[in-house]
Short mmCIF file of C-alpha atoms and ligand atoms in Angstrom, two decimals:
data_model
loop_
_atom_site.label_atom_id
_atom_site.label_comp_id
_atom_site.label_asym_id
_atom_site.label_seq_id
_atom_site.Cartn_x
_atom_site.Cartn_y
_atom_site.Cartn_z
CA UNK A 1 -31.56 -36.63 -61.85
CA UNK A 2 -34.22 -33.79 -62.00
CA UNK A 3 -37.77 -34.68 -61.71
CA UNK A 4 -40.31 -31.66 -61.31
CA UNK A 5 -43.54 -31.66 -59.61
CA UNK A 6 -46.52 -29.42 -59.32
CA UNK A 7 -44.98 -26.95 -56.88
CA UNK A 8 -42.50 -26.13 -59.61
CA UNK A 9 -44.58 -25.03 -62.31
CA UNK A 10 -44.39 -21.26 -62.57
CA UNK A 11 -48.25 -21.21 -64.72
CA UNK A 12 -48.16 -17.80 -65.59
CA UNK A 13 -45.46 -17.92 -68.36
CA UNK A 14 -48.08 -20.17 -70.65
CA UNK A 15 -51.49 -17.79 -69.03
CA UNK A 16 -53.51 -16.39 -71.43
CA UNK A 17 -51.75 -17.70 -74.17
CA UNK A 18 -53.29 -19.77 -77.31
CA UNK A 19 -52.16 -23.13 -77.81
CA UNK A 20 -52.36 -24.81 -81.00
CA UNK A 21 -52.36 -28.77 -80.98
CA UNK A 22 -51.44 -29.78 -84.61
CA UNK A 23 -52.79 -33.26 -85.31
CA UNK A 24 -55.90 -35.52 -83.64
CA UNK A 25 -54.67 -39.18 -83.22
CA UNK A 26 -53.07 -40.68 -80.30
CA UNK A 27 -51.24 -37.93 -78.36
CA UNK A 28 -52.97 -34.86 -80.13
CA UNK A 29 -56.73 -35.69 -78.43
CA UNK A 30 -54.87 -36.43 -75.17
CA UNK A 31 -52.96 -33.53 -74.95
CA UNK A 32 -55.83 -31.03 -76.50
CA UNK A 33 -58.21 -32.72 -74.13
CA UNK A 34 -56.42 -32.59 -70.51
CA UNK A 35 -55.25 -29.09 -72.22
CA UNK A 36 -58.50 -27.42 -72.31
CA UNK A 37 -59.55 -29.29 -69.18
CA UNK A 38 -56.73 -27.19 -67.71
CA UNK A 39 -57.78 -23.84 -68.48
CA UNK A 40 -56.41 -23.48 -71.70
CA UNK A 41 -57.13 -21.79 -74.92
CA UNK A 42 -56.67 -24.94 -77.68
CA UNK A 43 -57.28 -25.23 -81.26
CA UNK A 44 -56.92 -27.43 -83.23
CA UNK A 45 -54.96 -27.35 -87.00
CA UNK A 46 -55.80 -30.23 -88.96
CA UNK A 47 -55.60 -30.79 -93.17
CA UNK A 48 -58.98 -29.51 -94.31
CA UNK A 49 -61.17 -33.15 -95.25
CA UNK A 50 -58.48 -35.53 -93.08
CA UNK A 51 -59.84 -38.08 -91.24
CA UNK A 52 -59.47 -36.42 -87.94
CA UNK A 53 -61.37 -33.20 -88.63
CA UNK A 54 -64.99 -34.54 -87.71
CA UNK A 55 -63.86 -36.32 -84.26
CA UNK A 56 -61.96 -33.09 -83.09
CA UNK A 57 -65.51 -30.73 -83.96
CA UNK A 58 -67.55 -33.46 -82.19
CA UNK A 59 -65.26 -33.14 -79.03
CA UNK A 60 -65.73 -29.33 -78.87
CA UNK A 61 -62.85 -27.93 -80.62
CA UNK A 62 -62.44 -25.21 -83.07
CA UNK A 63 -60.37 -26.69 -86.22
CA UNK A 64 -58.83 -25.31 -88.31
CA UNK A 65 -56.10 -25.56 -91.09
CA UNK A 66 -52.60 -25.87 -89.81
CA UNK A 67 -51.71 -22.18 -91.07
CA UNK A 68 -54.63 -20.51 -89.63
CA UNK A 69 -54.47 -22.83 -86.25
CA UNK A 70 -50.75 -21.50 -85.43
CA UNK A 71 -51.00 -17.65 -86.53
CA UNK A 72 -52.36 -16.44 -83.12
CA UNK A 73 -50.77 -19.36 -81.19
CA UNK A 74 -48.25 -18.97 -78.61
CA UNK A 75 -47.16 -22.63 -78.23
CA UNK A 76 -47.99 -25.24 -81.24
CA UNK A 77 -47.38 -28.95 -80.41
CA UNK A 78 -46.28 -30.81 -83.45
CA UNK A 79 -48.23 -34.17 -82.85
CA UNK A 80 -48.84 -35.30 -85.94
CA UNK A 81 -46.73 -38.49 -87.43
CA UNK A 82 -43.05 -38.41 -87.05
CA UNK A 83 -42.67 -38.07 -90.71
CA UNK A 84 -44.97 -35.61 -91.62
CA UNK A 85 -43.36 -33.42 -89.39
CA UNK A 86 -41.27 -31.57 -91.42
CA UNK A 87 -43.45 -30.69 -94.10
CA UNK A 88 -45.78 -29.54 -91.91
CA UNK A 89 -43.17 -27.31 -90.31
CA UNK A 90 -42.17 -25.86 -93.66
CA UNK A 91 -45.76 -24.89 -94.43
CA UNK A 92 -46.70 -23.63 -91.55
CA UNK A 93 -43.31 -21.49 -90.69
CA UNK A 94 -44.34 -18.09 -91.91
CA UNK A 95 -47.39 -18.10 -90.05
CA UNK A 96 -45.38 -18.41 -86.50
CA UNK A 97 -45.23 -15.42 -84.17
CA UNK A 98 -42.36 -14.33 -83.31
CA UNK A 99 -40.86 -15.11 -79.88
CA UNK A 100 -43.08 -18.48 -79.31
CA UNK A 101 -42.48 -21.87 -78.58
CA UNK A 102 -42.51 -25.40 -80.77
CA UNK A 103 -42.96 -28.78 -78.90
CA UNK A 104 -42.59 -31.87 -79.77
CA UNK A 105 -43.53 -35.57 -77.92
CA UNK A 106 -40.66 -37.40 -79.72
CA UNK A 107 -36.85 -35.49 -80.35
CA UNK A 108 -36.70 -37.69 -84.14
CA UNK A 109 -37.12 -34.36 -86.28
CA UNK A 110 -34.83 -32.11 -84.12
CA UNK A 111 -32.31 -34.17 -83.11
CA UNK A 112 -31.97 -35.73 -86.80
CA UNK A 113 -32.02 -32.33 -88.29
CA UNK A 114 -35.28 -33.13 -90.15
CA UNK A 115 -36.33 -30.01 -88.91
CA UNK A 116 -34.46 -26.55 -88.64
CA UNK A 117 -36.37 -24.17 -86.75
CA UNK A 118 -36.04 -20.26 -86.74
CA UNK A 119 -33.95 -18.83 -84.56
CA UNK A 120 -36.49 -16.70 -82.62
CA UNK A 121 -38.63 -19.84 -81.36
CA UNK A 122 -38.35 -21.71 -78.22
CA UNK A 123 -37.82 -25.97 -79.65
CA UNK A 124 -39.02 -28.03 -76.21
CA UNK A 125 -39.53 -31.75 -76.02
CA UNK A 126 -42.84 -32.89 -73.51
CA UNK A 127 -42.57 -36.89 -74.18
CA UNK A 128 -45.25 -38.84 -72.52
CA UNK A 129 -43.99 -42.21 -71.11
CA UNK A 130 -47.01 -43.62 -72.64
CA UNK A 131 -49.32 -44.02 -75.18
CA UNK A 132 -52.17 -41.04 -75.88
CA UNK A 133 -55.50 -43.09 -74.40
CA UNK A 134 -53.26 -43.55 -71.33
CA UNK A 135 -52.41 -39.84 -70.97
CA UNK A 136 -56.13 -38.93 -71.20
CA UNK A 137 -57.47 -41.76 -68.78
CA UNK A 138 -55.05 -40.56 -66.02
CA UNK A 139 -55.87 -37.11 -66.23
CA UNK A 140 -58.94 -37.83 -66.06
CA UNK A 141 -58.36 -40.14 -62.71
CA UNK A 142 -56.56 -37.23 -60.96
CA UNK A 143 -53.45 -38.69 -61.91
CA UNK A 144 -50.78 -38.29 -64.78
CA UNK A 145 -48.14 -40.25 -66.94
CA UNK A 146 -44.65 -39.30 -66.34
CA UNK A 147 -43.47 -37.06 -69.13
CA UNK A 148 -39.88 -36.06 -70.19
CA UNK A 149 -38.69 -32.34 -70.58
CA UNK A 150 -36.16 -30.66 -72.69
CA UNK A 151 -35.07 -27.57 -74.44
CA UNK A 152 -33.19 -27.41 -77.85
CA UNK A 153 -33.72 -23.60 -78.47
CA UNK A 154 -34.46 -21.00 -75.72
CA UNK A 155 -35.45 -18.09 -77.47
CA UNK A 156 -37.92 -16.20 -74.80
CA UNK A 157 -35.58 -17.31 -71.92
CA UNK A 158 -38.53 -19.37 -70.78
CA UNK A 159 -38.48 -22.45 -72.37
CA UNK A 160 -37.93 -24.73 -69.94
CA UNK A 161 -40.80 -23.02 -67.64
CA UNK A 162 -42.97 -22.88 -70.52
CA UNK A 163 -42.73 -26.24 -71.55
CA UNK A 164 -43.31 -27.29 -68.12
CA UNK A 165 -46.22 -25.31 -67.73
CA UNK A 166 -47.81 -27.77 -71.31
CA UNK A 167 -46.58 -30.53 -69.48
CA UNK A 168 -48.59 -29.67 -66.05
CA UNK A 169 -51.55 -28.89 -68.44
CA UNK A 170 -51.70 -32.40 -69.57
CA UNK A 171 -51.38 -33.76 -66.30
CA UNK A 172 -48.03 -34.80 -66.51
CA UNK A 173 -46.23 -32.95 -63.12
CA UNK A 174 -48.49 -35.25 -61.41
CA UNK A 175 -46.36 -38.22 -62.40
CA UNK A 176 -43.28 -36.18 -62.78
CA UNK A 177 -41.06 -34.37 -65.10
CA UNK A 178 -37.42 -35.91 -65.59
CA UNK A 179 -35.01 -33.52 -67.28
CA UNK A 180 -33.30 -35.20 -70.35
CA UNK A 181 -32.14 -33.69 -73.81
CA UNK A 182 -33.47 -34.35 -77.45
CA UNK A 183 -30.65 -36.57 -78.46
CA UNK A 184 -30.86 -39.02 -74.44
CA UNK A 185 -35.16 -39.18 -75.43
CA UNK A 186 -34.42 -40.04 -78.98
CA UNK A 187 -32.06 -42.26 -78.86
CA UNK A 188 -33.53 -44.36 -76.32
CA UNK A 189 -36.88 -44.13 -77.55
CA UNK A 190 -36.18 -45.71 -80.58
CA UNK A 191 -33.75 -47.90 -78.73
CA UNK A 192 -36.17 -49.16 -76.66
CA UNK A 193 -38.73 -49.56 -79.04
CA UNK A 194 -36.65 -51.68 -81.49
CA UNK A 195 -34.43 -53.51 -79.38
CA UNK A 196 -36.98 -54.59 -76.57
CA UNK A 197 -40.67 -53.36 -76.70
CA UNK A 198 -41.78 -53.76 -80.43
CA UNK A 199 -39.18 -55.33 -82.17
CA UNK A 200 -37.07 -57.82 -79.49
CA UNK A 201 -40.37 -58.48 -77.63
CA UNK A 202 -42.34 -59.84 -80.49
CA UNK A 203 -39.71 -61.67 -82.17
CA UNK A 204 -39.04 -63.70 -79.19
CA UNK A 205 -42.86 -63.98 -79.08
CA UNK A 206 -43.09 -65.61 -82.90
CA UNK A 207 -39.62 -67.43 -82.44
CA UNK A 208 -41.08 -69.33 -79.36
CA UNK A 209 -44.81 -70.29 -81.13
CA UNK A 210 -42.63 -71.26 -84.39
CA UNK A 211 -40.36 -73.39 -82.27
CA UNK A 212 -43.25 -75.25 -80.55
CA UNK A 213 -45.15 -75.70 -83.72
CA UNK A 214 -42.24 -77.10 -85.68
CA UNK A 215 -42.00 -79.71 -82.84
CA UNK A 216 -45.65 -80.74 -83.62
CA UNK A 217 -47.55 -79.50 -80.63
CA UNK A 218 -50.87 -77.79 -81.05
CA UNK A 219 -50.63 -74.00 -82.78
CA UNK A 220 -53.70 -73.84 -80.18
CA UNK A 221 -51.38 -74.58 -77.30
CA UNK A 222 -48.17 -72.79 -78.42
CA UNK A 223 -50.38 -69.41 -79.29
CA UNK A 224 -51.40 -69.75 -75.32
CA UNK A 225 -48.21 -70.14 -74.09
CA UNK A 226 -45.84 -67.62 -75.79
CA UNK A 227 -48.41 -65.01 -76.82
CA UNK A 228 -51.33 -64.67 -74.66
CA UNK A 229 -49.88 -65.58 -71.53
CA UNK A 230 -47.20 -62.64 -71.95
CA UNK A 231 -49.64 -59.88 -70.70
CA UNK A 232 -49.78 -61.64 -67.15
CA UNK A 233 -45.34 -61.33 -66.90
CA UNK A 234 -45.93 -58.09 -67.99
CA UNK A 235 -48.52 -56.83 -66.07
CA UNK A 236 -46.17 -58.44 -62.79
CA UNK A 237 -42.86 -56.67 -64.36
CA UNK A 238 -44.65 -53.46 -64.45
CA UNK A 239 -45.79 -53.52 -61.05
CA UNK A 240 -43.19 -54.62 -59.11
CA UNK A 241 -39.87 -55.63 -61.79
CA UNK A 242 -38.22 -58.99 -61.32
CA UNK A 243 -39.16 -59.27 -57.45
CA UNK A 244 -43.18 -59.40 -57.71
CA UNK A 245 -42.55 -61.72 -60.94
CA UNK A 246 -40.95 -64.13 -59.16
CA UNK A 247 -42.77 -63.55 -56.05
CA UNK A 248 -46.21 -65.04 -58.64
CA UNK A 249 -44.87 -67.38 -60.78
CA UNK A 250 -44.12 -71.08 -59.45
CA UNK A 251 -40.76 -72.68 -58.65
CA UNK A 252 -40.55 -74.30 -61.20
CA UNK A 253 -41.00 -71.19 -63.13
CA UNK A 254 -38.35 -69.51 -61.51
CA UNK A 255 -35.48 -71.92 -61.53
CA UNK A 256 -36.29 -72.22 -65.48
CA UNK A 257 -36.36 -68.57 -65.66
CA UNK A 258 -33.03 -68.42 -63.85
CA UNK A 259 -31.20 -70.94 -65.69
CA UNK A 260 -32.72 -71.10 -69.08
CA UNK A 261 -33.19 -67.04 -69.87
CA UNK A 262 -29.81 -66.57 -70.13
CA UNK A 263 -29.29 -69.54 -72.79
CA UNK A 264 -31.99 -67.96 -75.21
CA UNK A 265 -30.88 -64.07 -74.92
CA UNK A 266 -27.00 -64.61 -74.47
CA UNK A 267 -23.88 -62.35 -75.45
CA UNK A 268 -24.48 -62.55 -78.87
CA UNK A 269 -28.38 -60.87 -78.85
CA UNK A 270 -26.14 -58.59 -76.51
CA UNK A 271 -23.97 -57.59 -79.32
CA UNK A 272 -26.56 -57.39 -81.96
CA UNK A 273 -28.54 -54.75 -78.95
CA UNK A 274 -24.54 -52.62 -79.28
CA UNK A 275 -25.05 -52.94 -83.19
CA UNK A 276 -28.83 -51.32 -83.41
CA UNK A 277 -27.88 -48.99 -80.92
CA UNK A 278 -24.90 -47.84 -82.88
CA UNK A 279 -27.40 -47.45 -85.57
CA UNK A 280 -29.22 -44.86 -84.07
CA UNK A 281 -26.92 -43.27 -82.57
CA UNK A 282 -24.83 -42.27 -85.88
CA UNK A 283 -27.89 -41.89 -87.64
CA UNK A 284 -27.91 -44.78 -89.77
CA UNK A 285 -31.46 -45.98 -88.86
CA UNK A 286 -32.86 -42.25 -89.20
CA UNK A 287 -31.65 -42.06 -92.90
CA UNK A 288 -33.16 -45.36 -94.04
CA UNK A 289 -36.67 -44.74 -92.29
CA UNK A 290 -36.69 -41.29 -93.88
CA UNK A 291 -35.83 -42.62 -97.12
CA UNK A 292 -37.98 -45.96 -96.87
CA UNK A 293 -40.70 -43.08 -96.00
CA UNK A 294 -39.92 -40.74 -99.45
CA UNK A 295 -39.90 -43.66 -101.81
CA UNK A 296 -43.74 -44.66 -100.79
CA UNK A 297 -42.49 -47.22 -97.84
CA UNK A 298 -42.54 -50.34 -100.04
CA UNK A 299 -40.22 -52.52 -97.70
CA UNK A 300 -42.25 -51.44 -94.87
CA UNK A 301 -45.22 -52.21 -96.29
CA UNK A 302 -44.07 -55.93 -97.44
CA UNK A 303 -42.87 -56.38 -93.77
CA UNK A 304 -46.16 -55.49 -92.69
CA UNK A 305 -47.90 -57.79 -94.72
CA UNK A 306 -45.80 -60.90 -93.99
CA UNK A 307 -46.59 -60.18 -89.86
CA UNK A 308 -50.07 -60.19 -90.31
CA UNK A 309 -50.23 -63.57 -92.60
CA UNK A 310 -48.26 -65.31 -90.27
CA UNK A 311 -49.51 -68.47 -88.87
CA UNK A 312 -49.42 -67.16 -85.42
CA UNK A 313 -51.99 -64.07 -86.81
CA UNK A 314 -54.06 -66.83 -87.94
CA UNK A 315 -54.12 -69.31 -84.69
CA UNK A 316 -54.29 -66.01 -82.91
CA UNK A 317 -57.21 -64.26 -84.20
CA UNK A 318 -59.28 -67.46 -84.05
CA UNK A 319 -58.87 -67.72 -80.37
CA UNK A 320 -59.06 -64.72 -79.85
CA UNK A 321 -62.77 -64.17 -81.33
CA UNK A 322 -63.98 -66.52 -78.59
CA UNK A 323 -62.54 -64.28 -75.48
CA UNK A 324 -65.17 -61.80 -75.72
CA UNK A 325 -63.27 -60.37 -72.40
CA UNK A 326 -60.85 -59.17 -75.10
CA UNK A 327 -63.25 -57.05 -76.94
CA UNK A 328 -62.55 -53.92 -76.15
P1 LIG B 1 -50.91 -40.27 -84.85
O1 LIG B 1 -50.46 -41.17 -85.94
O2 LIG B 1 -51.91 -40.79 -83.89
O3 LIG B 1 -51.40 -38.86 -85.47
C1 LIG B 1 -52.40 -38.82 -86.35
C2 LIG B 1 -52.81 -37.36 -86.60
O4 LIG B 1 -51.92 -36.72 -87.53
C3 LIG B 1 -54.18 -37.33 -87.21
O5 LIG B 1 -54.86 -36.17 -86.77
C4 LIG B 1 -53.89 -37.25 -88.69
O6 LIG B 1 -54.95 -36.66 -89.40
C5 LIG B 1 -52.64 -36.38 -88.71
N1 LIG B 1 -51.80 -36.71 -89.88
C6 LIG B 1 -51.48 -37.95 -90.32
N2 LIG B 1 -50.68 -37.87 -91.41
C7 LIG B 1 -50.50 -36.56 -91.65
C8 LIG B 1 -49.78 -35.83 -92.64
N3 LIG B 1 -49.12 -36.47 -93.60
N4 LIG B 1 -49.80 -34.48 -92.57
C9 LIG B 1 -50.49 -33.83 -91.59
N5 LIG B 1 -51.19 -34.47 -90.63
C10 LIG B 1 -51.19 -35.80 -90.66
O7 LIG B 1 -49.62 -39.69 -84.10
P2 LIG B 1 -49.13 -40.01 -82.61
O8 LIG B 1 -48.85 -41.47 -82.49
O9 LIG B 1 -50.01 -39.32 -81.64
O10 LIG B 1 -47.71 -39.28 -82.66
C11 LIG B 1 -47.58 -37.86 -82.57
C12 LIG B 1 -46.23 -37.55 -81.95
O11 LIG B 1 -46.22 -38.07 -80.62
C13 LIG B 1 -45.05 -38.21 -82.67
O12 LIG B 1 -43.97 -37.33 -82.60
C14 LIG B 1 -44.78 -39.44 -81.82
O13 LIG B 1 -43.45 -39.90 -81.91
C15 LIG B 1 -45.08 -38.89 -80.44
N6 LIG B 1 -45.41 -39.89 -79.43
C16 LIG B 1 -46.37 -40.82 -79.66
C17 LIG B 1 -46.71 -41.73 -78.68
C18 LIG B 1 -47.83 -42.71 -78.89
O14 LIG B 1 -48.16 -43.40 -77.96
N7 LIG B 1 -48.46 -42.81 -80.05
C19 LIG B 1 -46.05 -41.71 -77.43
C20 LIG B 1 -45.07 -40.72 -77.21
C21 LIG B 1 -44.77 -39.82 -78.22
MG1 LIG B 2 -41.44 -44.82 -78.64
#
């Protein structure tokens, strides 16, 4: 394992240069932000009206359309949605320099061959290990979220220097840079996203309220219990893994934990984690999302819909409007 700190950024291959930050939401503000706040040059390319445009000018920044952003640039981050990726790419590709350097925050359009850049341009992966607000706040603190680094394309012979160079600029050598490759950050990206965070994590959540509720206790009681009280596990995970969680929960807690875990997520939720996996990793998931994506995302959409009438939505949003700590 590789990790690289600040005394292994070599600044002046990025010095001077223009960056162009392509995209406003999550990571784009983050990044531009802690970017400028580094000494950078940054504009920002955005679609001329999009809902982004007006926040970006209010925060300082000079915006302007995606062509225009990336003709001077020397580096342009691709941080706009996953799948809007490539046709950004494809209308902003005869307005790249020559000799400069593409980054992305997640590997899906390079490693997936969504995207095939020119030969003369540097491809580099800077992945946050966290979400854009995050990446900002820390900066700001004098800290930084861990960020992964990799190179797809060296074209200046600099890549990797240059790309660690944007990830020092948004704070991220403070937390570390661990050396991976576009296909090890995609794969378990999405792997982790699907399998555990997003989708195994909330399906346990619903599963568990649906199992109390059927057994005729209080919605009230089983939304406390398998949905709010998850942040205070996590929170205790996060810290310190399995040790501090055990080290705060009861006894009682822990000898259930122990015994009872391993009856609800067994070998067979083992074999369906091998099965999504293998998804990914021939591609399988990738060409449904895309196409789900082309034809207007009606599945997606009906999925959607279904989460947020559930009863546990319902129960949940109801309690929720009398924790005013939640608020914000
Ligand atoms: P986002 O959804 O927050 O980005 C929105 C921005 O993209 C806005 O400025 C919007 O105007 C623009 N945009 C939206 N649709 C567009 C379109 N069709 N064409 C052009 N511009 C469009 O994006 P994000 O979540 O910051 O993700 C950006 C990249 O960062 C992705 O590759 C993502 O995988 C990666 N990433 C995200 C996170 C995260 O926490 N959100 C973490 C790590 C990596
Ligand atoms: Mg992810």
């Amino acid at each position: 394992m590789k990790l690289y700190v600040e005394s292994d950024v070599k600044p002046e291959v990025l010095t001077g240069e223009r960056i162009a930050v392509l995209g406003y939401g999550s990571q784009g503000r983050a990044h531009a932000m802690n970017l400028r706040d580094s000494g950078f040059d940054v504009v920002i390319g955005l679609r001329p009206g999009g809902a982004t445009s007006a926040k970006a000018q209010n925060d300082g920044f000079e915006v302007l359309s995606p062509k225009d952003a990336v003709s001077n640039a020397g580096l342009v981050a691709f941080l706009v949605p996953d799948m809007a990726q490539s046709k950004l790419y494809d209308e902003i590709k005869d307005s790249l320099k020559k000799d400069i350097t593409i980054l992305f925050a997640h590997g899906f359009n390079i490693h997936y061959k969504q995207i095939s850049p020119r030969g003369d341009l540097d491809v580099v992966l800077i992945a946050p290990k966290g979400p854009g607000d995050l990446v900002r706040r820390q900066y700001e603190e004098g800290r930084g979220v861990p960020c992964l680094i990799a190179v797809a394309q060296d074209a200046t012979n600099n890549a990797h220097s240059r790309a660690l160079a944007y990830a020092h600029g948004i704070g991220g050598t403070r937390g570390g840079v661990l050396d991976t490759s576009f296909g090890e950050e995609t794969e378990t990206d999405l792997f982790g996203e699907q399998a555990v965070l997003c989708g195994g994590l909330s399906e346990l959540i619903v599963r568990g309220f649906g199992t109390l509720v059927e057994a005729g206790y209080q919605p009230e009681v089983a939304y406390f219990e398998c949905m709010h009280e998850v942040k205070l596990i996590v929170d205790l995970l996060h810290e310190g893994g399995l040790a501090k969680m055990h080290e705060f929960v009861s006894e009682t807690a822990k000898y259930g934990d122990l015994t009872q875990g391993p009856r609800v997520v067994d070998d067979h939720t083992g074999e369906k984690m091998k099965e999504v996996l293998k998804d990914i990793q021939d591609g399988t998931f990738a060409n449904n999302w895309v196409s789900e994506y082309e034809s207007g995302l009606p599945e997606y959409n009906r999925l959607l819909e279904e989460d947020i009438k559930s009863k546990i939505e319902i129960v949940g949003k109801e309690l929720r409007g009398r924790m005013s700590w939640l608020k914000n």
